[in-house]
Amino acid sequence: MTSEQPFDLRGRVAVVTGGSGTLGSAMARGLAAAGVRVAILGRRLERAQTVAAQIERSGGEALPVAADVLDPATLARARNDVVGRWGGVDILLNAAGGNLPQATLADGGSVFELSLEGWRSAVDLNFLGTLLPIQAFGPTMAAARHGSIVNISSMASQRVLTRVPAYSAAKAAVENLTRWLAVDLARKHGDGLRVNAIAPGFFIGEQNRRLLTNEDGSLTPRGTRIIEHTPAGRFGEPDDLIGTVLWLCGPGSRFVNGAVIPVDGGFSAFSGV
């Protein structure tokens, strides 16, 4: 039995891809509030700097880093920056991703008409955008035989959601990759290196706002149907993800590996009847 507190993450180092986004920044701030030193990775350095400044104003320690999750060269530079600053990596949170307009079917549109560009954009961002950071930062964690990798899946991977076939397929691939890596890395590098995922329900961000809400803030028909099928009766708020992230990254979940944890207000449990 460990003497560590289940949520004690003080002094650890985390890398958060998509750390300047709505959900990524909330989880980064949550990690920092728990005493984690956080590297904020984003394609636009100024946005990463904004999040890092927020963390530091609250008494945390953060490092903004410009990196593209689809560019191995920038990820390698980011790894060198983080390891050079803090000596290693304990947590990799893959929060980069999301649906894209070119990968979204029009209402009533046919999947047969979705362009190859649309498919590739969603699969690249969500699947390769998870795999490539793992390939960049994973060896450092494997060498230490310690660490927690947390991927972000989606309810779209488990329940069929209309209009987003490419995003759904990509997130299903993320879940399979999570389980595959959990087995492979633990067998090769020991039980101190774990890989899990979180499957958020419906959270409003810039990528899906127009699908779920009207300009006046009222719900679209799609948004209304989602709330009707969510027992909590609301959309998720970014801070709703923090507790699960802290648990998956901390000693309290040391025997949890290859799991996908829904944070969805009960959406996945409800049959609609």
Coordinates of C-alpha atoms in Angstrom, one line a residue, residues 28-225:
A28 CA -3.6 22.7 -17.7
R29 CA -4.7 25.2 -15.1
G30 CA -6.0 22.4 -13.0
L31 CA -2.7 20.5 -13.1
A32 CA -0.8 23.7 -12.2
A33 CA -3.1 24.3 -9.3
A34 CA -2.2 20.9 -8.0
G35 CA 1.5 21.8 -8.0
V36 CA 2.4 20.4 -11.5
R37 CA 4.9 22.3 -13.7
V38 CA 3.1 22.6 -17.0
A39 CA 4.4 23.0 -20.5
I40 CA 1.6 24.6 -22.7
L41 CA 2.0 23.4 -26.3
G42 CA 0.2 25.2 -29.1
R43 CA 0.7 26.1 -32.7
R44 CA 0.4 29.8 -31.9
L45 CA 2.9 30.8 -29.3
E46 CA 1.0 33.9 -28.2
R47 CA -2.0 31.8 -27.2
A48 CA 0.2 29.4 -25.2
Q49 CA 1.9 32.4 -23.6
T50 CA -1.5 33.7 -22.5
V51 CA -2.4 30.5 -20.7
A52 CA 1.1 30.3 -19.1
A53 CA 0.7 33.8 -17.8
Q54 CA -2.6 33.0 -16.2
I55 CA -1.0 30.0 -14.5
E56 CA 1.9 32.0 -13.2
R57 CA -0.3 34.9 -12.0
S58 CA -2.1 32.2 -9.9
G59 CA 1.2 31.1 -8.4
G60 CA 2.0 28.1 -10.7
E61 CA 4.9 27.4 -13.0
A62 CA 4.4 27.1 -16.7
L63 CA 6.3 27.1 -20.0
P64 CA 4.7 28.2 -23.3
V65 CA 6.0 26.2 -26.2
A66 CA 5.2 26.6 -29.9
A67 CA 4.6 23.2 -31.5
D68 CA 2.4 21.6 -34.1
V69 CA 1.2 18.1 -33.1
L70 CA 1.4 17.1 -36.8
D71 CA 5.0 18.2 -37.1
P72 CA 7.6 15.8 -35.6
A73 CA 10.4 18.3 -35.8
T74 CA 8.6 20.9 -33.7
L75 CA 7.6 18.2 -31.2
A76 CA 11.2 17.1 -30.9
R77 CA 12.2 20.7 -30.2
A78 CA 9.4 21.0 -27.7
R79 CA 10.6 17.9 -25.9
N80 CA 14.1 19.2 -25.7
D81 CA 12.8 22.5 -24.3
V82 CA 10.8 20.8 -21.6
V83 CA 13.5 18.3 -20.6
G84 CA 16.1 21.0 -20.7
R85 CA 14.0 23.2 -18.4
W86 CA 12.7 20.6 -15.9
G87 CA 14.7 17.4 -16.5
G88 CA 12.0 15.1 -17.6
V89 CA 8.3 14.5 -18.3
D90 CA 5.9 12.7 -15.9
I91 CA 2.6 13.5 -17.6
L92 CA 1.5 13.8 -21.3
L93 CA -2.0 15.1 -21.8
N94 CA -3.0 15.0 -25.4
A95 CA -5.7 17.6 -25.6
A96 CA -5.2 18.7 -29.2
G97 CA -8.0 17.7 -31.5
G98 CA -11.6 18.4 -32.3
N99 CA -14.0 18.3 -35.3
L100 CA -13.5 20.5 -38.3
P101 CA -16.0 22.2 -40.7
Q102 CA -14.7 20.3 -43.8
A103 CA -15.2 17.0 -41.9
T104 CA -18.8 17.8 -41.0
L105 CA -21.8 16.7 -43.1
A106 CA -24.4 19.2 -43.9
D107 CA -27.8 18.5 -42.3
G108 CA -29.2 15.7 -44.3
G109 CA -25.9 15.3 -46.2
S110 CA -24.5 12.0 -47.4
V111 CA -21.4 10.3 -46.1
F112 CA -20.6 9.3 -49.6
E113 CA -20.0 13.0 -50.5
L114 CA -17.6 13.8 -47.7
S115 CA -14.3 14.7 -49.3
L116 CA -11.0 12.9 -48.9
E117 CA -9.7 16.2 -47.5
G118 CA -12.4 16.2 -44.9
W119 CA -11.6 12.7 -43.8
R120 CA -7.9 13.3 -43.7
S121 CA -8.1 16.6 -41.8
A122 CA -10.1 14.9 -38.9
V123 CA -8.1 11.7 -38.8
D124 CA -4.8 13.6 -39.0
L125 CA -5.6 16.1 -36.2
N126 CA -7.2 13.7 -33.8
F127 CA -5.4 10.4 -34.4
L128 CA -2.0 11.4 -35.6
G129 CA -2.2 14.5 -33.4
T130 CA -2.3 12.0 -30.5
L131 CA 0.2 9.5 -31.8
L132 CA 3.0 11.9 -32.8
P133 CA 3.3 13.6 -29.4
I134 CA 3.4 10.1 -27.8
Q135 CA 6.3 9.2 -30.1
A136 CA 8.0 12.4 -29.2
F137 CA 7.6 12.4 -25.4
G138 CA 7.0 8.7 -24.8
P139 CA 10.7 7.6 -25.0
T140 CA 11.6 10.0 -22.2
M141 CA 8.9 8.6 -20.0
A142 CA 9.7 5.0 -20.9
A143 CA 13.4 5.5 -20.0
A144 CA 12.3 6.7 -16.6
R145 CA 9.8 3.7 -16.4
H146 CA 7.3 6.1 -15.0
G147 CA 4.6 8.4 -16.2
S148 CA 1.0 8.9 -17.1
I149 CA -0.3 9.4 -20.7
V150 CA -3.8 10.7 -20.9
N151 CA -5.5 10.9 -24.3
I152 CA -8.8 12.7 -25.1
S153 CA -11.4 10.6 -26.8
S154 CA -15.1 11.5 -27.2
M155 CA -18.6 10.2 -26.8
A156 CA -18.5 10.1 -30.7
S157 CA -16.2 7.1 -30.5
Q158 CA -18.8 5.1 -28.5
R159 CA -22.2 6.3 -29.6
V160 CA -23.1 7.1 -33.2
L161 CA -23.4 10.8 -33.6
T162 CA -24.8 12.0 -36.9
R163 CA -22.9 14.4 -39.2
V164 CA -19.4 13.7 -37.8
P165 CA -18.2 10.4 -39.3
A166 CA -14.6 11.3 -39.7
Y167 CA -14.2 12.7 -36.2
S168 CA -16.0 9.7 -34.7
A169 CA -13.7 7.2 -36.6
A170 CA -10.6 9.1 -35.5
K171 CA -11.6 9.2 -31.8
A172 CA -12.4 5.4 -32.0
A173 CA -8.8 5.0 -33.3
V174 CA -7.6 7.0 -30.3
E175 CA -9.3 4.7 -27.9
N176 CA -7.9 1.6 -29.6
L177 CA -4.4 3.2 -29.5
T178 CA -4.8 3.9 -25.8
R179 CA -5.5 0.3 -25.0
W180 CA -2.8 -1.0 -27.3
L181 CA -0.2 1.3 -25.8
A182 CA -1.3 0.5 -22.2
V183 CA -0.6 -3.1 -22.8
D184 CA 2.6 -2.7 -24.8
L185 CA 4.3 0.0 -22.6
A186 CA 3.5 -1.8 -19.3
R187 CA 4.8 -5.1 -20.6
K188 CA 8.1 -3.5 -21.9
H189 CA 8.7 -0.7 -19.4
G190 CA 6.8 -1.7 -16.2
D191 CA 3.6 -0.8 -14.4
G192 CA 4.8 2.7 -13.6
L193 CA 4.1 3.8 -17.2
R194 CA 0.3 4.0 -17.8
V195 CA -1.9 5.1 -20.7
N196 CA -5.6 6.0 -20.3
A197 CA -8.2 8.2 -21.9
I198 CA -11.0 10.5 -21.0
A199 CA -14.2 10.5 -23.2
P200 CA -15.9 13.9 -22.7
G201 CA -19.5 14.3 -23.4
F202 CA -20.8 17.6 -24.8
F203 CA -18.8 20.7 -24.0
I204 CA -19.3 23.9 -26.0
G205 CA -16.2 25.2 -27.7
E206 CA -15.4 27.3 -30.8
Q207 CA -15.5 24.2 -33.0
N208 CA -19.0 23.1 -32.2
R209 CA -20.7 26.3 -31.0
R210 CA -22.6 26.9 -34.2
L211 CA -23.8 23.2 -34.3
L212 CA -25.2 23.4 -30.7
T213 CA -26.3 27.0 -30.2
N214 CA -27.8 29.9 -32.1
E215 CA -26.4 33.4 -32.3
D216 CA -28.8 34.5 -29.5
G217 CA -27.5 31.7 -27.2
S218 CA -30.5 29.5 -27.5
L219 CA -30.1 25.8 -28.4
T220 CA -30.3 24.5 -31.9
P221 CA -32.4 21.4 -32.5
R222 CA -29.2 19.3 -32.2
G223 CA -28.3 21.0 -29.0
T224 CA -31.8 20.4 -27.6
R225 CA -31.6 16.7 -28.4

